[in-house]
Coordinates of C-alpha atoms in Angstrom, one line a residue:
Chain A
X279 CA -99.7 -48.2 -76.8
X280 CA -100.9 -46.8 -73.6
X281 CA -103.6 -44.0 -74.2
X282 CA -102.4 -40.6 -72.8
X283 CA -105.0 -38.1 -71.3
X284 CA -104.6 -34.9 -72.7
X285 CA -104.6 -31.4 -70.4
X286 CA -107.9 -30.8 -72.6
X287 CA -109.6 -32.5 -74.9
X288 CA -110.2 -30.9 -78.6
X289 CA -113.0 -30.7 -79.6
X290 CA -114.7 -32.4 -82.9
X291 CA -113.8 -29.4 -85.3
X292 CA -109.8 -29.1 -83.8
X293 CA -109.9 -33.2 -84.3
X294 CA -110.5 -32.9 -87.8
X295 CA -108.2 -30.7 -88.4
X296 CA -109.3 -29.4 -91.5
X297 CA -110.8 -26.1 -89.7
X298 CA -107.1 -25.7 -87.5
X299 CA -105.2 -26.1 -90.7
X300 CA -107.5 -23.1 -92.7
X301 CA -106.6 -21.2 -89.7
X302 CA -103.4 -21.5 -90.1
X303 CA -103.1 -21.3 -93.5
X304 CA -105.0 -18.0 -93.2
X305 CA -102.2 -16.8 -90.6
X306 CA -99.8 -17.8 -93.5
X307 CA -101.3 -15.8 -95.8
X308 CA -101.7 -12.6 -93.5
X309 CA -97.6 -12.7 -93.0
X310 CA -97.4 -13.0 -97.1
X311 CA -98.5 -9.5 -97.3
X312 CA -96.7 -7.7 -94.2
X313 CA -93.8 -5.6 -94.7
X314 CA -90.4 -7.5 -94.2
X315 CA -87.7 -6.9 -91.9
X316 CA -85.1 -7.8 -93.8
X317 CA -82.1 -5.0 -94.4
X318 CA -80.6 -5.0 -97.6
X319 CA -77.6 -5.2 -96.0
X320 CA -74.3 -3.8 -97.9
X321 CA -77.3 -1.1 -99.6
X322 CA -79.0 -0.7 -96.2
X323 CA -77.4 0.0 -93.4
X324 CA -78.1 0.2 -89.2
X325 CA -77.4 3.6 -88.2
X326 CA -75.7 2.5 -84.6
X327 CA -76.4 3.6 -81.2
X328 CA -73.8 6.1 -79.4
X329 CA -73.1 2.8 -77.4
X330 CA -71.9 0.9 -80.0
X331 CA -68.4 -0.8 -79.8
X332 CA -67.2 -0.4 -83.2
X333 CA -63.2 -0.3 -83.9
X334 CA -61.4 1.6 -81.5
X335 CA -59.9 5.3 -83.2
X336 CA -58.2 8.2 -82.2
X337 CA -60.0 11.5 -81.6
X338 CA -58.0 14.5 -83.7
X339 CA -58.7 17.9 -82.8
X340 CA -57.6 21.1 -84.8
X341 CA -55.7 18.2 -86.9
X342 CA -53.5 16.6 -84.7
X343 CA -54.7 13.7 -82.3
X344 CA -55.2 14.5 -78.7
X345 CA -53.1 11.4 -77.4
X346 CA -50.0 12.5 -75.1
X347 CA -48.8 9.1 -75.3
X348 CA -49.1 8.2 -71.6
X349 CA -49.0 4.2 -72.8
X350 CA -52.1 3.4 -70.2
X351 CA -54.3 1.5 -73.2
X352 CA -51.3 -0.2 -74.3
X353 CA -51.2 -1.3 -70.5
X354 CA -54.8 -2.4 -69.9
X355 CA -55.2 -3.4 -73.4
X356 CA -55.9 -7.7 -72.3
X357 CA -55.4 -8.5 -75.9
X358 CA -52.2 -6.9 -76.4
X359 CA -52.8 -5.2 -80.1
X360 CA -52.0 -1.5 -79.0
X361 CA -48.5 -0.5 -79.3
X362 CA -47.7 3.0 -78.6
X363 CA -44.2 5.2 -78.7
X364 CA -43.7 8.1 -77.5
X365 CA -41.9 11.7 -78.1
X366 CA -41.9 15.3 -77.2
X367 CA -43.3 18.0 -79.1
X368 CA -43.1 22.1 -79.0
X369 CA -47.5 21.6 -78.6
X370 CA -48.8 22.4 -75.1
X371 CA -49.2 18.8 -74.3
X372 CA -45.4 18.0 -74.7
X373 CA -45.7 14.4 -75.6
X374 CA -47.8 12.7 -78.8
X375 CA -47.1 9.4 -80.1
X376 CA -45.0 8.8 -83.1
X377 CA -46.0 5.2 -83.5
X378 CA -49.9 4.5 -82.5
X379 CA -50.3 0.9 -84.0
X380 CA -53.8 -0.9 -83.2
X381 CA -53.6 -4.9 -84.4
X382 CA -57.2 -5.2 -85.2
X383 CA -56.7 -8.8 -85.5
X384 CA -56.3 -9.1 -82.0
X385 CA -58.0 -6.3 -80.8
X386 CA -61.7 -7.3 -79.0
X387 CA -63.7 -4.5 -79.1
X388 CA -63.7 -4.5 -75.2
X389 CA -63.5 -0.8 -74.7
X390 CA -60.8 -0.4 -71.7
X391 CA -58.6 1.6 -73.8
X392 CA -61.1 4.2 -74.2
X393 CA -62.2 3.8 -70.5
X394 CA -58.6 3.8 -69.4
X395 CA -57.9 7.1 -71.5
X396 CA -57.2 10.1 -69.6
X397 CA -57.3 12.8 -72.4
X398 CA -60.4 11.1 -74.2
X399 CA -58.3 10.7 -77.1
X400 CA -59.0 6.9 -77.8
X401 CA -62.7 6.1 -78.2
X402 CA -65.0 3.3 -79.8
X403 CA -66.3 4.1 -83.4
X404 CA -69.6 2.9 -84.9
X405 CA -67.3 1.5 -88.0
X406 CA -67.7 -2.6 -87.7
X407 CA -66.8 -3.7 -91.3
X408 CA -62.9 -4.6 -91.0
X409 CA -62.2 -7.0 -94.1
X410 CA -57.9 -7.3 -94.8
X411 CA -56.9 -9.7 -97.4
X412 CA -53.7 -9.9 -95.6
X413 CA -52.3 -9.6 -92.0
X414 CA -49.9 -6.7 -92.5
X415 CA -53.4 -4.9 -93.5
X416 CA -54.9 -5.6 -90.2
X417 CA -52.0 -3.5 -88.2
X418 CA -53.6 0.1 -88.2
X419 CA -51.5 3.3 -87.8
X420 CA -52.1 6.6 -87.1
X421 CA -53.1 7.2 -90.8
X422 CA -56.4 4.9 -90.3
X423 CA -57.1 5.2 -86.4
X424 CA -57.2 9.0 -86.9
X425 CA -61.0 10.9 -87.1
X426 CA -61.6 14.1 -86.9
X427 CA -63.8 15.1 -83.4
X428 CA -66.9 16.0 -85.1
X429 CA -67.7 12.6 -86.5
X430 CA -66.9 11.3 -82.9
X431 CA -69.3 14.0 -81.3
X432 CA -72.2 11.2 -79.8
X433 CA -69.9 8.8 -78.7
X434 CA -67.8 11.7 -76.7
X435 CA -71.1 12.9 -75.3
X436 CA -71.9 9.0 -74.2
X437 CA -68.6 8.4 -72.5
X438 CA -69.2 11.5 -70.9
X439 CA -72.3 10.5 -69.6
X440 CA -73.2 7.7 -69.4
X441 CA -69.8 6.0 -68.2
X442 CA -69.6 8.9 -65.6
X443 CA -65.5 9.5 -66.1
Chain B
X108 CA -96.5 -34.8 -140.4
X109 CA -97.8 -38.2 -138.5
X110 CA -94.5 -38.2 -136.6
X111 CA -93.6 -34.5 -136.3
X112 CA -96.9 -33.2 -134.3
X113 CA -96.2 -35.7 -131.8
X114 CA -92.5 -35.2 -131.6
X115 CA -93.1 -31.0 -131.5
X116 CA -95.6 -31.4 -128.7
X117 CA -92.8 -33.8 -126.4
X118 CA -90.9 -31.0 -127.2
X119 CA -93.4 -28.5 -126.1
X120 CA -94.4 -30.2 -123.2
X121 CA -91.1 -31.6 -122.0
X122 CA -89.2 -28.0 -122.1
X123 CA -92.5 -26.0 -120.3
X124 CA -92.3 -28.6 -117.4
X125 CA -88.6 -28.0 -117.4
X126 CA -89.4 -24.0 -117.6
X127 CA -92.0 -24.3 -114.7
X128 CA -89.8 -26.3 -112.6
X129 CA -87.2 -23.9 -112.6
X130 CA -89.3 -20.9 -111.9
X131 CA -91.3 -23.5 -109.0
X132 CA -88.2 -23.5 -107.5
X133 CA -87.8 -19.8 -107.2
X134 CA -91.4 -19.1 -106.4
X135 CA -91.2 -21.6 -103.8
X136 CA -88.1 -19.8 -102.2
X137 CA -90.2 -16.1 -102.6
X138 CA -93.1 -17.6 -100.8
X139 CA -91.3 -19.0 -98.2
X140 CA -89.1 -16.0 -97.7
X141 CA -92.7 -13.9 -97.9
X142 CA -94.5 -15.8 -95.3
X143 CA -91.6 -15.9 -92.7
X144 CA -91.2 -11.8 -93.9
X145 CA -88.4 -11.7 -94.9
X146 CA -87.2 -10.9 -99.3
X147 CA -86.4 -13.8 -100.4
X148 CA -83.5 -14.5 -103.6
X149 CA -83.0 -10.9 -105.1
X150 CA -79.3 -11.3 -105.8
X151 CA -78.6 -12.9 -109.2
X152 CA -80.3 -10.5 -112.1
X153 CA -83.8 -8.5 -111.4
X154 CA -85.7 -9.5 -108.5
X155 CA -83.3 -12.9 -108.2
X156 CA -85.2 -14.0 -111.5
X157 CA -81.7 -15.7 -112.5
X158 CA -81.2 -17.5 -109.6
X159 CA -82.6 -21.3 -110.5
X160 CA -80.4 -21.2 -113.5
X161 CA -77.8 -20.0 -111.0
X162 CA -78.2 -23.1 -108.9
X163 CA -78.4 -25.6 -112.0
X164 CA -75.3 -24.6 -113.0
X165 CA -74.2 -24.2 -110.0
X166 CA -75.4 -27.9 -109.6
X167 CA -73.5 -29.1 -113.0
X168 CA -70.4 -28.1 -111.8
X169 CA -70.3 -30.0 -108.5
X170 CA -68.3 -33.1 -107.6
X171 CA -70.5 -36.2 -108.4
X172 CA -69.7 -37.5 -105.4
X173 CA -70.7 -42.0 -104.5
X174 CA -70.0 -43.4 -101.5
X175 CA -67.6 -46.3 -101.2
X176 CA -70.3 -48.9 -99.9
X177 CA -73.0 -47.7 -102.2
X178 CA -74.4 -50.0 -104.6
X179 CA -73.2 -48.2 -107.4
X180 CA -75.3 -49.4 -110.3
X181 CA -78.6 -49.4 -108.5
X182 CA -77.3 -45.7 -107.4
X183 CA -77.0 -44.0 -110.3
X184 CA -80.0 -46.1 -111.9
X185 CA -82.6 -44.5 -108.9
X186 CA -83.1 -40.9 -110.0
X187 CA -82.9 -41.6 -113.5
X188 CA -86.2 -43.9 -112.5
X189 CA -87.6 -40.8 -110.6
X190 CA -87.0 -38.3 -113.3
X191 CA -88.1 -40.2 -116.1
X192 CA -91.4 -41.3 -114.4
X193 CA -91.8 -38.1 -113.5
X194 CA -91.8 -36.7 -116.9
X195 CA -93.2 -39.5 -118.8
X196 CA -96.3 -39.2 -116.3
X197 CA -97.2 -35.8 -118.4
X198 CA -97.6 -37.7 -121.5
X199 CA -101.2 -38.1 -120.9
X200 CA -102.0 -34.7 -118.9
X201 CA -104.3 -32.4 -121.8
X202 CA -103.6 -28.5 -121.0
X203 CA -106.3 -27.3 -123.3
X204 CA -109.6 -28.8 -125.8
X205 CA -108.5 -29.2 -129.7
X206 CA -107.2 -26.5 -131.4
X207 CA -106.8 -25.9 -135.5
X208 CA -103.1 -25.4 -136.8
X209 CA -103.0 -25.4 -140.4
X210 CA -106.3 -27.0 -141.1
X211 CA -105.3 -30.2 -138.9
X212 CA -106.7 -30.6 -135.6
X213 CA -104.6 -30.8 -132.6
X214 CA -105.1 -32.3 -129.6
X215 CA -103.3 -30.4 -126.5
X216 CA -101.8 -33.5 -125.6
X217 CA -98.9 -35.5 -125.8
X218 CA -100.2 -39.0 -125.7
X219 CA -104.3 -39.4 -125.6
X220 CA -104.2 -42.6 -123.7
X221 CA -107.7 -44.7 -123.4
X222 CA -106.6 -45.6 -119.6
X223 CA -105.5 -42.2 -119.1
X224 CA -105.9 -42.3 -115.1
X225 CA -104.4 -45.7 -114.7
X226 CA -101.6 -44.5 -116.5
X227 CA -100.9 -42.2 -113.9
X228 CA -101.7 -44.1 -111.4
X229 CA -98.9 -46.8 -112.5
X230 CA -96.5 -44.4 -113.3
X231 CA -97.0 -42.6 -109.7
X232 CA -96.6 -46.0 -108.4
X233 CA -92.9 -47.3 -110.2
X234 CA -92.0 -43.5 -109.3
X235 CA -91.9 -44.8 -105.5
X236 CA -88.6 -47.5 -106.7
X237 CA -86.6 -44.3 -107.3
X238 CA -87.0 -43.5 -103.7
X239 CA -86.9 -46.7 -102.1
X240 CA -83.6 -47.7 -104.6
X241 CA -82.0 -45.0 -103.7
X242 CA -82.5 -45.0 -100.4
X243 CA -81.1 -48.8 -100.2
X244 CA -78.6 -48.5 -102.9
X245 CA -76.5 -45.5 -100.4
X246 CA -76.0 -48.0 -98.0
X247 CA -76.5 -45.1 -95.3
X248 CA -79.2 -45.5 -92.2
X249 CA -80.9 -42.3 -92.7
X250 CA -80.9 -43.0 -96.8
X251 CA -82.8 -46.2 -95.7
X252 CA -85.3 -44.8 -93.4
X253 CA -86.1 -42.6 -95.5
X254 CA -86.8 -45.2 -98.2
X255 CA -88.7 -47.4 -96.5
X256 CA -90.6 -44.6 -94.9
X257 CA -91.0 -43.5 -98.9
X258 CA -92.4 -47.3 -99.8
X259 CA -94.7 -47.4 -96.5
X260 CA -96.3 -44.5 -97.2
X261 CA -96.8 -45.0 -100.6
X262 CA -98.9 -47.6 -100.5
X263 CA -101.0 -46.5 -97.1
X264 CA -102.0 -43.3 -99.4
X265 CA -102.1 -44.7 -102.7
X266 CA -104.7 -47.1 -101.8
X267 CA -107.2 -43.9 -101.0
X268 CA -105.9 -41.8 -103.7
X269 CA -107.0 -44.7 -105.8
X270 CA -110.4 -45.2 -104.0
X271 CA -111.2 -41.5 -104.3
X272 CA -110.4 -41.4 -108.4
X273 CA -113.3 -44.5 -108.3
X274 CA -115.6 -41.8 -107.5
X275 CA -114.7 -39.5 -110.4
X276 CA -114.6 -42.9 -112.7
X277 CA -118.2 -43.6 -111.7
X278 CA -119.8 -39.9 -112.4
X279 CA -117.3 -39.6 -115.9
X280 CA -117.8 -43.3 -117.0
X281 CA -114.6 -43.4 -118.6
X282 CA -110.5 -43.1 -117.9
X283 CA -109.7 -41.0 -120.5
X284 CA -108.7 -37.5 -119.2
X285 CA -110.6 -35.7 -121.8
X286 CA -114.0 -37.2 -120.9
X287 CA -113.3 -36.7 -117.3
X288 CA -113.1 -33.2 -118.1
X289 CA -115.8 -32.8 -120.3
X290 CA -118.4 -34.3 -117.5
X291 CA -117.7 -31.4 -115.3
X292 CA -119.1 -28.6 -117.7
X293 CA -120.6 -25.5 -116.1
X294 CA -121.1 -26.1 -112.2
X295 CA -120.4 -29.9 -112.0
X296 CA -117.4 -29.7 -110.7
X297 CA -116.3 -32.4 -108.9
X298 CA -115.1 -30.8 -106.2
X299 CA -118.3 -29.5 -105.2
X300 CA -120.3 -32.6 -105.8
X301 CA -117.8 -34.8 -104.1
X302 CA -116.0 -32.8 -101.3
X303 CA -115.0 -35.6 -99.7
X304 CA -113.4 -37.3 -102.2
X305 CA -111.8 -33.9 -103.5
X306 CA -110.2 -33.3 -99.8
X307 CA -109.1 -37.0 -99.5
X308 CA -107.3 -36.6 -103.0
X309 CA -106.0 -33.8 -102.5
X310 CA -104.3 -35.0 -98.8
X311 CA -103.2 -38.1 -100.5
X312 CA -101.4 -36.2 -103.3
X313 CA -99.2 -34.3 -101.2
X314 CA -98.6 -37.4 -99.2
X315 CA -97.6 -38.5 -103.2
X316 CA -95.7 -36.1 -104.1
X317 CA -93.6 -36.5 -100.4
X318 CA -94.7 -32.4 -99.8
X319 CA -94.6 -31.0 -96.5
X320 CA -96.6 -32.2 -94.0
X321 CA -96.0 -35.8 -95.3
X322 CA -92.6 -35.3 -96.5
X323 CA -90.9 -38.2 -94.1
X324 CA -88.6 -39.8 -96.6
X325 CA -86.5 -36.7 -96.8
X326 CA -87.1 -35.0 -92.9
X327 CA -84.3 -33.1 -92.9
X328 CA -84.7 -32.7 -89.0
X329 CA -84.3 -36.2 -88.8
X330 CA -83.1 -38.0 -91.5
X331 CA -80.8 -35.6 -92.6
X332 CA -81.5 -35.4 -95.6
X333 CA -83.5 -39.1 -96.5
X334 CA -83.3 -41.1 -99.2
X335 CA -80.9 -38.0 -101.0
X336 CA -78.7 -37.7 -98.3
X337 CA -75.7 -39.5 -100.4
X338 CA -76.6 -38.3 -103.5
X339 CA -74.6 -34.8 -105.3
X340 CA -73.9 -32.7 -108.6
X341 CA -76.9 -33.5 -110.9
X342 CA -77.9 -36.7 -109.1
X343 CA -79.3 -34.5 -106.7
X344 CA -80.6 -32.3 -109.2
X345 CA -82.5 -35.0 -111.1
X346 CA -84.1 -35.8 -107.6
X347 CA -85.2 -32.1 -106.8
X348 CA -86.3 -31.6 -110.5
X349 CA -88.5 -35.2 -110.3
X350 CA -90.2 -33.6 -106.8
X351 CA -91.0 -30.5 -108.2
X352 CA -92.2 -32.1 -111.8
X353 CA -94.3 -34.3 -109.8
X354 CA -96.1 -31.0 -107.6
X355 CA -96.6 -30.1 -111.1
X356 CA -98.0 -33.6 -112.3
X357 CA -99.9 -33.4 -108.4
X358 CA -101.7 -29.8 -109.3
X359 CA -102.5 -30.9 -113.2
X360 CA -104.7 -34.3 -111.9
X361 CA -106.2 -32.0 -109.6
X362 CA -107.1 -30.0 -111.6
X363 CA -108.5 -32.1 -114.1
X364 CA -110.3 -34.5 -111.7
X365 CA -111.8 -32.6 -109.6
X366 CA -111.7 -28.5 -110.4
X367 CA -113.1 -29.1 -113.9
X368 CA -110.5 -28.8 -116.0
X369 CA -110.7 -25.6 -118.1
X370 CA -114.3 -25.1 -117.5
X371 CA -115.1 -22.3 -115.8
X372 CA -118.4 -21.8 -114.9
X373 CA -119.3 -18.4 -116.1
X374 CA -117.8 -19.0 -119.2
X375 CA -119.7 -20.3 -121.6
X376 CA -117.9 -21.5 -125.2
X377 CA -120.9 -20.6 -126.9
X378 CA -120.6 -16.9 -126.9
X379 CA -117.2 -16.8 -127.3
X380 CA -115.7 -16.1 -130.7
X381 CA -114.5 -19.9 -131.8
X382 CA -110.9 -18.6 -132.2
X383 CA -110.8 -17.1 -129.2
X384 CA -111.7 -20.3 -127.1
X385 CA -108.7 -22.4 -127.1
X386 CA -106.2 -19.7 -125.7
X387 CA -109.0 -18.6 -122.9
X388 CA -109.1 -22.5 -121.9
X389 CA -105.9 -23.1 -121.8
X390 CA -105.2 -19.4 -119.6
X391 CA -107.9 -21.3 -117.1
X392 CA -106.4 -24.3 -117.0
X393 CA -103.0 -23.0 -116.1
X394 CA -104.2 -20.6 -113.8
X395 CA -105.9 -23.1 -111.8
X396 CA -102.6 -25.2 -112.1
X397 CA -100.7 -22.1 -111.3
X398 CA -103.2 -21.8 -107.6
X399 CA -103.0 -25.7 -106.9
X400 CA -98.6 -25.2 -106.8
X401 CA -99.3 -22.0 -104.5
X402 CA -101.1 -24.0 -102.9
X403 CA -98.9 -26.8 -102.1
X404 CA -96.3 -24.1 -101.1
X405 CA -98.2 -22.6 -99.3
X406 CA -99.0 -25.3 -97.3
X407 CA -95.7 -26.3 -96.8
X408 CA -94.9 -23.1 -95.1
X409 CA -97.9 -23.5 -92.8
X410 CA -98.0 -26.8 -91.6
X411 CA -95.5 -29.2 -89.4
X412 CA -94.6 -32.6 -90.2
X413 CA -96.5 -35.3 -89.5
X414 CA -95.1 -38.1 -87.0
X415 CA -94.9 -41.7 -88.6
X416 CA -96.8 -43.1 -86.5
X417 CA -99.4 -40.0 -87.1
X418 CA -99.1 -40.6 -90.9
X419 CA -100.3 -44.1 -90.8
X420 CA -102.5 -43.5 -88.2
X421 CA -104.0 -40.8 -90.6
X422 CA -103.8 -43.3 -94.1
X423 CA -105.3 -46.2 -92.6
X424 CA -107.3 -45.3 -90.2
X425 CA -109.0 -41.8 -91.5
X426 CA -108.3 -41.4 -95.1
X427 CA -109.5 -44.8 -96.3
X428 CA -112.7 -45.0 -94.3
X429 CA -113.6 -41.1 -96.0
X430 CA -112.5 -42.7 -99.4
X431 CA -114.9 -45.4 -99.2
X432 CA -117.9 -43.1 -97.6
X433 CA -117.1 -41.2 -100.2
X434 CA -117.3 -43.8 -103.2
X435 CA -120.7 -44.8 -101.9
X436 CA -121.8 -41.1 -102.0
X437 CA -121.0 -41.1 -105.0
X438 CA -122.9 -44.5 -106.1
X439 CA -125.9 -43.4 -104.4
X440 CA -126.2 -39.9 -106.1
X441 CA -125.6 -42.3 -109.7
X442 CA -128.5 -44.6 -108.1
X443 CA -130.7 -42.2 -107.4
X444 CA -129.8 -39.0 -109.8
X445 CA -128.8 -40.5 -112.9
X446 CA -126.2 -38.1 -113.6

């Protein structure tokens, strides 16, 4: 086997090894003692950023939900889950949705719905854990996409901002 | 009485290596987790404590699974030869000096063998068939690379292994374990008098006991998972059980070759209350066995792999030559020192 020239050459105490490998070993031990970064997950839990993606809900103010039904995140929705009908109502606003159904098994967290939105009345959540044991579970109405404003407060304040609507 | 002392201490013996084992197994996951911070096991009962039985069971209840091709006699006979070696290898391992029970003296030892070390020596050596069986008998590729690579290895670092316990033969004059012991009283350890020797065992019994950086029959990376690849269920198990009871075996010759055994130094058995003595020995003696498995896990999380060609390079080349400088260091100091 052809002898290969090295970039540099170790010297005696790196050719032993013995000296390299205490070294390391003594790296090892440092690590032993740090603190970890593991999270104890379902005990411990991320507090996310306002930028978060989490599942897409419906802003509800003075407890009804601000939607007026106009369809536009059913339209731009490129996974097809949101399905939206619409009626009138003696309220201001006129129209509100009877039927707001979000198929979470289809849905992809891509956010045009809430970009889309002209009342601000869909946005992104922070909530990410979305187990169903069976499908029918995963087809959220109005009674599970609704949250009141205030818990919605940061990620109002972000769209506001930061997407510059 | 003749028949029952021996029988209590297999007993003894057999379900404390059984014990430790399981615990290894834990404590090498803990360390491992530690050093890479993160937790480690803390799922299954306080701080994951019930997570080896977990797995045995865990283990019993899998499919036994042999391939089609497999030799299937030769199959199941190669961890049965591993785990049996394994455990019969700590017949002749003593964990403490004689104690009184009952007015009859005890000996903390299963089997007090004349030809202690060649005992173990032989045993370590049939304990390579297991390996090398299996790894033929699964008719798989990466089963018999890993074999063979078992078998080669082996012998390159058996023959230094061998070469360096010469040197403790020569200062103890005899192969029983207990005299070996008793020559390093006070500051004569063996370790201290021959370094060389001591770091050339100690390479070669991780290279043994297939530990980390010489663990190339199983190289997961590799071999996928070497001469176990095909095995499952408690064939497996008996496999993972005869590597970690073999650390164990690994840490105890260590121990009492070259780190004196349970002498400590600053303890002297004279001013000690005579009752007392036994128990404090023993405490030594395991804690030194208890630093030696750290050791060897902590090692395994530090260092990579050695290449084959490295390995042999390393046996042959390095390992024997410092075994044999070491042997004559060792003549020369009994030439010239008498000791």
């Amino acid at each position: 086997m052809a002898v290969k020239k090295r970039k540099k050459d170790l010297h005696f105490f790196e050719r032993i090894y013995l000296v390299e490998i205490i070294k390391g070993l003594l790296l090892t031990l440092k690590h032993l003692f740090k603190p970890k970064f593991t999270l104890q997950y379902p005990e411990e839990k991320i507090e996310q950023a306002p930028s978060y993606r989490g599942r897409p809900v419906l802003v509800m103010d003075n407890g009804k939900e601000r939607c007026v039904a106009c369809g536009l995140c059913s339209r731009v929705c490129p996974a097809l889950a949101i399905q939206v009908q619409a009626s009138e109502t003696e309220d201001e606003k006129e129209r509100y949705p009877v039927l707001f159904e979000i198929n979470m098994l289809r849905c992809i967290f891509c956010g045009f719905c809430e970009e889309v939105c002209p009342e601000e009345a869909i946005v992104m959540s922070k909530d990410y854990e979305l187990v169903f044991t069976r499908y029918d579970d995963a087809i959220f109405g109005k009674d599970k996409l609704l949250v009141p404003v205030e818990k919605l407060k940061d990620r109002l304040e972000f769209v506001r901002t930061q997407m510059r609507k | 009485m003749v028949v029952l002392i021996p029988l209590a201490k297999i007993a003894i013996a057999i379900s404390i290596l059984l014990f430790i084992v399981t615990y290894l197994v834990y404590f090498e996951r803990k360390i491992s987790a530690w050093i890479q911070d993160r937790i480690g096991p803390n799922r299954v009962g306080p701080y994951g404590l019930l997570q080896s039985p977990a797995d045995v069971l865990k283990l019993f209840f899998k499919e036994d699974i042999v391939p089609s091709a497999a030799t299937k006699f030769v199959h199941s006979l190669a961890p049965v030869i591993s785990l049996t070696v394994a455990m019969s290898t700590y017949a002749v391992i003593p964990f403490g000096p004689d104690i009184e029970i009952f007015g009859q003296k005890v000996r903390l030892i299963v089997a007090d063998v004349d030809v202690g070390i060649l005992f173990i020596l032989a045993f370590a050596s049939i304990g390579v068939y297991g390996l090398t069986l299996s790894g033929w008998a699964s008719n798989n590729k990466y089963s018999l690379l890993g074999g063979l690579r078992s078998s080669a290895q082996m012998i390159s670092y058996e023959l230094s292994m061998g070469i360096s316990v010469v040197g403790v033969l020569i200062l103890a004059g005899s192969l029983r374990i207990y005299d070996i012991i008793n020559s390093q009283q006070g500051w004569m350890w063996n370790a201290f008098i021959q370094p060389i020797g001591f770091i050339t065992f100690v390479v070669a019994a991780f290279a043994e006991t297939n530990r980390l950086p010489f663990d190339l029959p199983e190289a997961e990376p590799e071999l996928v998972g070497g001469y176990h690849t095909e095995y499952s269920s408690l064939k497996f198990a008996m496999f993972f059980l005869a590597e970690y009871a073999n650390m164990i075996i690994a840490s105890c010759l260590i121990t009492t070759l070259y780190l004196g055994g349970w002498h400590l130094p600053f303890i002297d058995s004279a001013t000690l209350s005579y009752g007392l003595m036994p128990l404090i020995s023993v405490m030594i003696f395991v804690a030194k066995v208890l630093f030696l498995l750290f050791f060897f896990i902590w090692v395994r999380w530090s260092i990579p792999r050695f290449r084959y060609d490295q390995l042999m390079n390393l046996g042959w080349k390095v390992m024997l030559p410092l075994s044999l400088l070491n042997l004559m260091w060792v003549a020369l100091l009994v030439y010239f020192f008498k000791i």
